[in-house]
Short mmCIF file of C-alpha atoms in Angstrom, two decimals:
data_model
loop_
_atom_site.label_atom_id
_atom_site.label_comp_id
_atom_site.label_asym_id
_atom_site.label_seq_id
_atom_site.Cartn_x
_atom_site.Cartn_y
_atom_site.Cartn_z
CA MET E 1 2.79 10.42 -3.28
CA HIS E 2 2.91 7.00 -4.18
CA GLU E 3 4.22 7.64 -6.99
CA PHE E 4 7.67 8.10 -6.04
CA ALA E 5 7.37 4.52 -4.21
CA ILE E 6 6.19 2.72 -7.23
CA ALA E 7 8.89 4.87 -9.31
CA GLN E 8 11.76 2.93 -7.18
CA GLN E 9 10.73 0.10 -7.78
CA LEU E 10 10.39 0.13 -11.45
CA ILE E 11 14.23 1.94 -11.92
CA GLU E 12 15.41 -1.20 -9.26
CA ILE E 13 14.01 -3.73 -11.52
CA ALA E 14 15.23 -2.36 -14.79
CA GLN E 15 18.79 -1.82 -13.26
CA LYS E 16 18.54 -5.23 -11.47
CA SER E 17 17.41 -6.98 -15.21
CA ALA E 18 20.26 -4.40 -17.00
CA LYS E 19 22.84 -5.33 -14.62
CA GLU E 20 22.27 -9.16 -15.17
CA ALA E 21 22.49 -8.54 -19.15
CA GLN E 22 26.49 -6.92 -18.48
CA ALA E 23 24.52 -3.85 -20.13
CA LEU E 24 26.73 -0.59 -19.19
CA VAL E 25 23.81 1.68 -20.44
CA ILE E 26 19.79 1.78 -20.51
CA GLU E 27 18.68 3.80 -23.61
CA GLN E 28 15.07 3.14 -23.32
CA VAL E 29 12.79 1.69 -20.48
CA VAL E 30 9.13 1.66 -21.67
CA VAL E 31 5.72 0.93 -19.09
CA ASP E 32 2.62 0.43 -19.46
CA VAL E 33 -0.06 2.24 -16.92
CA GLY E 34 -3.39 1.13 -16.60
CA SER E 35 -5.98 3.31 -16.13
CA LEU E 36 -7.77 1.86 -13.83
CA SER E 37 -4.02 0.87 -11.57
CA GLY E 38 -4.65 4.08 -9.15
CA VAL E 39 -1.65 5.84 -10.44
CA ASP E 40 -1.45 9.11 -12.36
CA LYS E 41 0.90 8.52 -15.50
CA GLU E 42 2.62 11.97 -15.33
CA ALA E 43 3.01 12.04 -11.46
CA LEU E 44 4.77 8.87 -12.61
CA GLU E 45 6.85 9.76 -15.13
CA THR E 46 8.42 12.57 -12.76
CA ALA E 47 9.02 10.84 -10.32
CA MET E 48 10.56 7.70 -12.77
CA GLN E 49 13.05 10.81 -14.08
CA MET E 50 13.91 11.94 -10.73
CA VAL E 51 14.88 8.51 -9.08
CA ALA E 52 16.64 8.07 -12.19
CA ALA E 53 18.71 11.21 -12.37
CA THR E 54 19.01 10.81 -8.17
CA ASN E 55 20.54 6.89 -9.07
CA GLY E 56 22.78 8.53 -11.77
CA LEU E 57 20.85 6.82 -14.21
CA GLU E 58 20.43 8.84 -17.41
CA LEU E 59 17.19 7.67 -19.42
CA ALA E 60 17.61 8.46 -23.20
CA ARG E 61 14.11 7.56 -23.55
CA LEU E 62 11.21 6.97 -21.12
CA ILE E 63 7.53 5.90 -22.46
CA LEU E 64 4.58 5.48 -20.89
CA GLN E 65 1.76 3.63 -22.34
CA THR E 66 -1.75 3.65 -20.95
CA VAL E 67 -3.91 0.28 -20.63
CA ASP E 68 -7.25 0.79 -21.33
CA PRO E 69 -9.48 -1.20 -18.61
CA LEU E 70 -10.97 -4.42 -19.36
CA ALA E 71 -13.37 -5.44 -16.81
CA GLU E 72 -15.54 -8.69 -16.63
CA CYS E 73 -19.02 -8.54 -15.35
CA HIS E 74 -19.28 -11.33 -12.33
CA LEU E 75 -23.34 -12.29 -12.75
CA CYS E 76 -23.39 -12.10 -16.67
CA ALA E 77 -20.04 -12.41 -18.49
CA THR E 78 -19.88 -9.73 -20.49
CA ARG E 79 -17.17 -7.98 -21.05
CA PHE E 80 -16.55 -4.05 -21.54
CA CYS E 81 -14.25 -1.09 -20.93
CA PRO E 82 -15.44 0.35 -17.12
CA GLU E 83 -14.80 4.35 -17.42
CA GLU E 84 -14.35 4.36 -13.62
CA ASN E 85 -14.44 2.38 -10.69
CA PHE E 86 -17.86 2.42 -10.46
CA SER E 87 -19.31 1.78 -13.82
CA PRO E 88 -22.19 -0.43 -14.10
CA CYS E 89 -22.11 -3.10 -16.17
CA PRO E 90 -23.35 -2.23 -19.56
CA SER E 91 -25.30 -5.23 -19.92
CA CYS E 92 -27.14 -6.29 -16.98
CA GLY E 93 -26.22 -2.68 -14.68
CA GLU E 94 -24.96 -4.59 -11.90
CA PHE E 95 -21.96 -3.15 -9.77
CA PHE E 96 -19.90 -7.10 -10.10
CA TRP E 97 -17.19 -6.97 -11.96
CA HIS E 98 -13.37 -7.38 -11.81
CA LEU E 99 -10.29 -6.10 -13.89
CA LEU E 100 -8.99 -8.41 -16.68
CA LYS E 101 -6.32 -5.49 -17.36
CA GLY E 102 -6.08 -1.87 -17.15
CA GLY E 103 -5.09 -2.00 -13.15
CA GLU E 104 -1.39 -2.40 -12.94
CA ILE E 105 1.83 -0.86 -13.53
CA ILE E 106 3.65 -2.95 -16.04
CA LEU E 107 7.78 -3.02 -16.77
CA LYS E 108 7.17 -4.25 -20.29
CA SER E 109 10.75 -4.16 -21.50
CA ILE E 110 14.10 -1.67 -21.45
CA ASP E 111 16.66 -1.43 -24.31
CA ILE E 112 20.21 -1.17 -23.52
CA ARG E 113 23.87 -1.76 -24.24
CA MET V 1 22.46 11.91 2.04
CA CYS V 2 24.28 8.96 1.39
CA ASP V 3 27.61 8.38 2.28
CA HIS V 4 29.11 5.91 -0.56
CA CYS V 5 27.21 7.63 -3.76
CA GLY V 6 26.27 11.08 -2.54
CA CYS V 7 22.47 10.43 -3.37
CA ASN V 8 19.41 11.72 -1.41
CA PRO V 9 17.48 8.90 -0.59
CA THR V 10 14.26 10.55 0.41
CA GLY V 11 12.85 7.17 1.58
CA GLY V 12 13.92 6.87 5.14
CA TYR V 13 11.89 5.93 7.96
CA ARG V 14 12.14 5.47 11.81
CA ILE V 15 11.24 2.60 13.75
CA ILE V 16 10.72 3.16 17.29
CA SER V 17 10.48 0.28 19.76
CA PRO V 18 8.51 0.36 23.28
CA ASP V 19 12.13 0.67 25.19
CA GLY V 20 12.76 3.59 23.26
CA SER V 21 15.12 2.91 21.10
CA GLU V 22 15.24 3.74 17.36
CA ASP V 23 16.09 1.78 14.03
CA LEU V 24 16.60 3.64 10.61
CA ALA V 25 15.70 2.16 7.31
CA SER V 26 15.87 2.98 3.67
CA HIS V 27 13.21 1.84 1.34
CA HIS V 28 16.24 1.82 -1.03
CA GLY V 29 16.62 -1.50 -2.11
CA LEU V 30 18.74 0.84 -4.85
CA HIS V 31 21.23 1.40 -2.67
CA ASP V 32 22.21 -2.50 -2.42
CA ASN V 33 22.10 -2.67 -6.10
CA MET V 34 24.70 -0.07 -6.54
CA HIS V 35 27.23 -0.49 -3.48
CA HIS V 36 27.51 -4.51 -3.78
CA HIS V 37 30.07 -4.08 -6.19
CA HIS V 38 32.99 -1.16 -6.04
CA ASP V 39 33.14 -1.44 -9.86
CA HIS V 40 29.22 -0.97 -10.95
CA PRO V 41 29.03 -0.77 -14.77
CA LEU V 42 25.90 0.79 -14.75
CA GLN V 43 27.70 3.87 -12.82
CA GLU V 44 31.02 4.09 -14.81
CA HIS V 45 29.86 4.86 -18.29
CA ILE V 46 27.59 8.06 -17.45
CA HIS V 47 30.29 10.11 -18.55
CA THR V 48 33.84 8.50 -20.48
CA HIS V 49 33.32 6.88 -23.70
CA SER V 50 30.50 6.04 -26.39
CA HIS V 51 29.25 3.19 -26.62
CA ASP V 52 27.87 3.11 -30.28
CA GLU V 53 29.95 -0.06 -31.00
CA ARG V 54 28.19 -2.02 -28.46
CA PRO V 55 24.82 -3.55 -30.43
CA LEU V 56 21.19 -2.25 -28.90
CA ARG V 57 19.39 -4.87 -27.06
CA GLN V 58 16.01 -5.23 -25.85
CA ILE V 59 14.79 -7.11 -23.19
CA THR V 60 11.38 -8.29 -22.34
CA ILE V 61 10.44 -7.80 -18.72
CA GLU V 62 6.97 -7.89 -17.83
CA GLN V 63 6.72 -7.16 -14.19
CA ASP V 64 4.24 -5.70 -11.75
CA ALA V 65 5.90 -2.63 -10.06
CA MET V 66 4.37 -3.76 -7.14
CA HIS V 67 5.41 -7.29 -7.53
CA GLN V 68 8.46 -6.71 -5.35
CA ASN V 69 5.68 -5.07 -2.36
CA GLN V 70 3.17 -8.27 -2.89
CA LEU V 71 6.14 -10.84 -2.65
CA MET V 72 7.40 -9.56 1.11
CA ALA V 73 3.45 -9.40 1.63
CA GLU V 74 2.98 -12.81 0.94
CA ARG V 75 6.03 -13.90 3.07
CA ASN V 76 4.68 -11.51 5.87
CA LYS V 77 1.15 -13.42 5.54
CA GLY V 78 2.81 -16.88 5.51
CA TRP V 79 4.44 -15.93 8.86
CA PHE V 80 1.25 -14.49 10.41
CA GLU V 81 -0.40 -17.92 9.62
CA ALA V 82 2.00 -20.13 11.13
CA LYS V 83 2.21 -18.13 14.25
CA LYS V 84 -1.52 -17.55 13.88
CA ILE V 85 -1.84 -14.51 14.15
CA THR V 86 -4.80 -12.18 13.13
CA THR V 87 -3.91 -9.29 11.52
CA ILE V 88 -6.26 -5.75 10.79
CA ASN V 89 -4.95 -2.88 8.42
CA PHE V 90 -6.76 -0.12 9.33
CA VAL V 91 -7.06 2.43 7.07
CA SER V 92 -8.70 5.86 6.52
CA SER V 93 -8.14 9.74 6.24
CA PRO V 94 -6.66 11.84 8.81
CA GLY V 95 -9.18 11.92 11.88
CA ALA V 96 -11.58 9.58 11.14
CA GLY V 97 -11.37 7.81 14.55
CA LYS V 98 -8.66 4.82 14.30
CA THR V 99 -6.54 5.62 17.11
CA SER V 100 -9.82 6.07 19.10
CA LEU V 101 -11.40 2.43 17.29
CA LEU V 102 -8.14 0.65 18.78
CA GLU V 103 -8.28 2.49 22.12
CA ARG V 104 -12.18 1.33 22.90
CA THR V 105 -11.45 -2.30 21.08
CA ILE V 106 -8.74 -2.91 22.56
CA THR V 107 -9.46 -2.53 26.03
CA ASN V 108 -12.38 -4.56 24.99
CA LEU V 109 -10.67 -7.60 23.91
CA ILE V 110 -7.52 -7.59 26.54
CA PRO V 111 -8.34 -9.38 28.54
CA MET V 112 -9.26 -12.45 26.69
CA HIS V 113 -6.93 -11.86 23.63
CA ARG V 114 -3.16 -11.34 23.36
CA ILE V 115 -2.85 -8.12 21.35
CA TYR V 116 -0.31 -5.58 19.01
CA VAL V 117 -0.68 -2.92 17.33
CA ILE V 118 2.17 -0.98 15.00
CA GLU V 119 1.74 2.77 14.33
CA GLY V 120 2.29 4.45 11.25
CA ASP V 121 2.28 8.45 11.17
CA GLN V 122 4.49 11.00 9.76
CA HIS V 123 5.96 12.34 12.79
CA THR V 124 5.71 11.62 16.34
CA THR V 125 4.82 8.85 18.70
CA LEU V 126 1.63 10.21 20.23
CA ASP V 127 -0.88 7.55 18.59
CA ALA V 128 1.52 4.56 19.96
CA GLU V 129 1.45 6.79 23.49
CA ARG V 130 -2.44 6.46 23.57
CA ILE V 131 -2.05 2.66 22.25
CA ARG V 132 0.64 2.17 25.34
CA ARG V 133 -1.61 3.20 27.60
CA ALA V 134 -4.56 1.32 26.81
CA GLY V 135 -2.72 -1.77 27.23
CA ALA V 136 -0.80 -3.20 24.17
CA GLU V 137 2.75 -3.96 23.10
CA VAL V 138 3.21 -1.16 20.44
CA VAL V 139 6.03 -0.64 17.93
CA GLN V 140 5.55 3.32 16.26
CA ILE V 141 7.21 3.59 12.38
CA ASN V 142 7.45 7.45 11.12
CA THR V 143 7.30 7.73 7.37
CA GLY V 144 8.66 10.97 7.64
CA SER V 145 7.93 12.43 4.71
CA GLY V 146 6.24 8.94 3.64
CA CYS V 147 2.87 8.73 3.02
CA HIS V 148 2.01 5.15 3.15
CA LEU V 149 3.58 2.09 5.00
CA ASP V 150 4.58 -1.12 2.80
CA ALA V 151 5.10 -5.00 3.25
CA THR V 152 8.85 -4.70 3.99
CA MET V 153 8.19 -1.47 6.79
CA ILE V 154 6.40 -4.52 8.63
CA ASN V 155 8.57 -7.02 7.90
CA LYS V 156 11.25 -5.21 9.22
CA THR V 157 9.20 -4.34 12.41
CA LEU V 158 8.16 -7.40 13.41
CA ASP V 159 12.15 -7.79 13.99
CA LYS V 160 11.56 -5.77 16.57
CA MET V 161 8.81 -7.39 18.21
CA HIS V 162 7.75 -10.05 20.33
CA LEU V 163 4.51 -11.79 18.59
CA GLU V 164 3.02 -14.65 20.53
CA ASP V 165 1.22 -16.97 18.58
CA ARG V 166 -3.07 -17.10 18.42
CA SER V 167 -3.08 -13.28 19.17
CA PHE V 168 -4.14 -10.34 17.16
CA LEU V 169 -2.08 -7.75 15.59
CA PHE V 170 -3.61 -4.66 14.63
CA ILE V 171 -1.38 -1.73 12.04
CA GLU V 172 -3.37 1.54 11.98
CA ASN V 173 -1.93 2.96 8.93
CA VAL V 174 -0.74 6.64 8.04
CA GLY V 175 -3.82 8.76 7.51
CA ASN V 176 -4.37 8.47 3.80
CA LEU V 177 -7.05 7.46 1.63
CA VAL V 178 -5.16 7.21 -1.76
CA CYS V 179 -1.76 5.70 -0.99
CA PRO V 180 -2.20 2.76 1.14
CA ALA V 181 -4.49 1.32 -0.82
CA LEU V 182 -1.66 0.26 -3.50
CA PHE V 183 0.59 -1.44 -0.34
CA GLN V 184 -0.59 -4.67 0.72
CA LEU V 185 1.10 -5.65 3.99
CA GLY V 186 0.03 -9.07 4.68
CA GLU V 187 -2.66 -8.51 6.69
CA LYS V 188 -5.51 -11.06 6.78
CA LYS V 189 -8.09 -7.83 6.35
CA ARG V 190 -8.02 -4.65 5.59
CA VAL V 191 -10.81 -2.66 7.80
CA LEU V 192 -11.42 1.24 6.83
CA LEU V 193 -12.87 3.42 8.76
CA VAL V 194 -14.94 6.35 7.62
CA SER V 195 -16.95 9.12 9.83
CA ILE V 196 -20.18 10.79 8.61
CA THR V 197 -18.67 14.39 8.97
CA GLU V 198 -17.31 12.96 5.82
CA GLY V 199 -20.11 13.08 3.02
CA GLU V 200 -21.83 10.53 1.35
CA ASP V 201 -19.53 10.56 -2.41
CA LYS V 202 -16.12 9.38 -0.40
CA PRO V 203 -16.34 5.54 -1.95
CA LEU V 204 -16.67 7.73 -5.38
CA LYS V 205 -14.12 9.92 -4.73
CA TYR V 206 -11.65 7.28 -3.61
CA PRO V 207 -12.87 3.95 -5.47
CA TYR V 208 -9.55 1.96 -5.14
CA MET V 209 -9.56 2.28 -0.79
CA PHE V 210 -13.42 1.41 -0.91
CA ARG V 211 -12.06 -1.75 -3.21
CA SER V 212 -9.39 -2.75 -1.77
CA SER V 213 -11.06 -2.98 1.69
CA ASP V 214 -12.61 -6.22 3.26
CA LEU V 215 -15.09 -4.17 5.86
CA CYS V 216 -16.05 -0.33 6.05
CA ILE V 217 -16.78 1.20 9.72
CA ILE V 218 -18.95 4.12 9.62
CA ASN V 219 -18.13 6.16 12.88
CA LYS V 220 -19.59 9.05 14.69
CA CYS V 221 -22.77 7.88 14.18
CA ASP V 222 -24.14 9.67 17.05
CA LEU V 223 -23.72 13.03 14.87
CA LEU V 224 -26.17 11.86 13.24
CA PRO V 225 -28.99 14.34 14.32
CA TYR V 226 -26.78 17.64 13.61
CA LEU V 227 -26.32 16.12 10.04
CA SER V 228 -26.99 15.86 6.99
CA PHE V 229 -25.72 12.51 5.85
CA ASN V 230 -27.51 10.17 3.98
CA MET V 231 -27.14 6.86 4.91
CA ASP V 232 -28.38 5.28 2.45
CA LEU V 233 -26.66 6.18 -0.20
CA PHE V 234 -23.51 6.42 1.42
CA ARG V 235 -24.16 2.49 1.19
CA ASN V 236 -25.46 2.48 -2.09
CA ASN V 237 -22.42 4.38 -3.55
CA THR V 238 -20.04 1.44 -1.44
CA LEU V 239 -21.82 -1.41 -3.18
CA LYS V 240 -20.90 0.75 -6.69
CA VAL V 241 -17.14 0.32 -5.96
CA ASN V 242 -17.30 -2.84 -3.95
CA GLN V 243 -19.89 -5.01 -3.97
CA ARG V 244 -18.61 -7.26 -1.41
CA LEU V 245 -17.86 -4.75 0.84
CA THR V 246 -19.24 -5.53 4.36
CA MET V 247 -20.54 -2.24 6.36
CA ILE V 248 -21.01 -1.45 10.68
CA GLU V 249 -22.99 1.43 11.93
CA THR V 250 -21.08 2.75 15.13
CA SER V 251 -20.28 5.36 17.57
CA VAL V 252 -16.92 4.42 18.88
CA THR V 253 -17.67 7.54 21.85
CA THR V 254 -21.04 6.38 22.87
CA GLY V 255 -20.53 2.78 21.98
CA GLU V 256 -23.12 2.49 20.23
CA ASN V 257 -23.60 -0.87 18.03
CA PHE V 258 -19.69 -1.58 18.95
CA VAL V 259 -20.39 -5.07 19.98
CA ALA V 260 -20.97 -5.48 15.45
CA TRP V 261 -17.46 -4.49 15.13
CA THR V 262 -16.17 -6.61 18.11
CA ASN V 263 -18.21 -9.83 17.16
CA TRP V 264 -16.90 -9.08 13.81
CA ILE V 265 -13.28 -9.17 14.93
CA LYS V 266 -13.04 -12.27 16.39
CA GLU V 267 -14.60 -13.66 13.82
CA GLN V 268 -11.58 -12.85 11.85
CA ALA V 269 -9.43 -14.66 14.96
CA THR V 270 -7.39 -17.38 12.91
CA GLU V 271 -8.23 -20.80 14.51
#
């Protein structure tokens, strides 16, 4: 599943940042998971724990936060929260919109010692 | 299992060149991070001393998980643009007809155009062999347990090929409507192949794939008389998910309306 590939990327970014900060241990990792990112939050959490364990990394706390989507309609400029990828704009009823947030997986921060 | 640290990188894949030689590669950037220095600090700490005396610090990172793949995809894209290579990423569910589409397309274009193909499958070189017989130079990537191609795999495969300027590169992705959607390869266009046997609700069920594609080829239209497939409903569902998606109805088997597809391909050729 692609959650595994994404988990590998996230752990890699975390380890690189921790190494640059000369940390000995990563105690906490915080990740934003957009609800329209195409990634399942539970699957990602499991994958991250697996990848961390495989690489000898003990994560005391792994926090995955859901980010609600925010879309902007191209036609009437209305901003709204789409429930699905095919929800219509509540103002004009059209499907011509793009996501401002809620479509990405972002490694927000790490707590290190 | 890795000799260095005993870990089990599940992300191994094979690149099989036309001369039969194979290269094993790993997704594992993590490996490189771990083994550059012998006294890797994050490795040593685990079972030894307490760190409570060290202060707890929070580092803000704000980095997209897809960032690395995106960077590599852009590198690939820049290289394609410099060499005026038109790269198309073909995606679909398994069995929609990607390889057959490529066979017919290659036969059609080969007299006037140079075509290269990168084939992605979990196992076997069966598709690569079909493409070779159609007349294109092809390299097969076997992803093993992997479910999609990514930009790094393409980058490494390009090293094994000798692409000429002003040619076409067709990348046949692993048959999968879920995972390949998230991974840019550096393509100029993404072509999604759907067969009418899959039903009209596909766009709603797999929105990420439909959203990320530029063209949708609706295949196996020769079977329309035998199915209750509602073409208008399918088109409407597609436009709900991606207003910009162009659609072409065709049958690879009979060649019906195939010229609409070959015209589109030729229009994409990088000047």
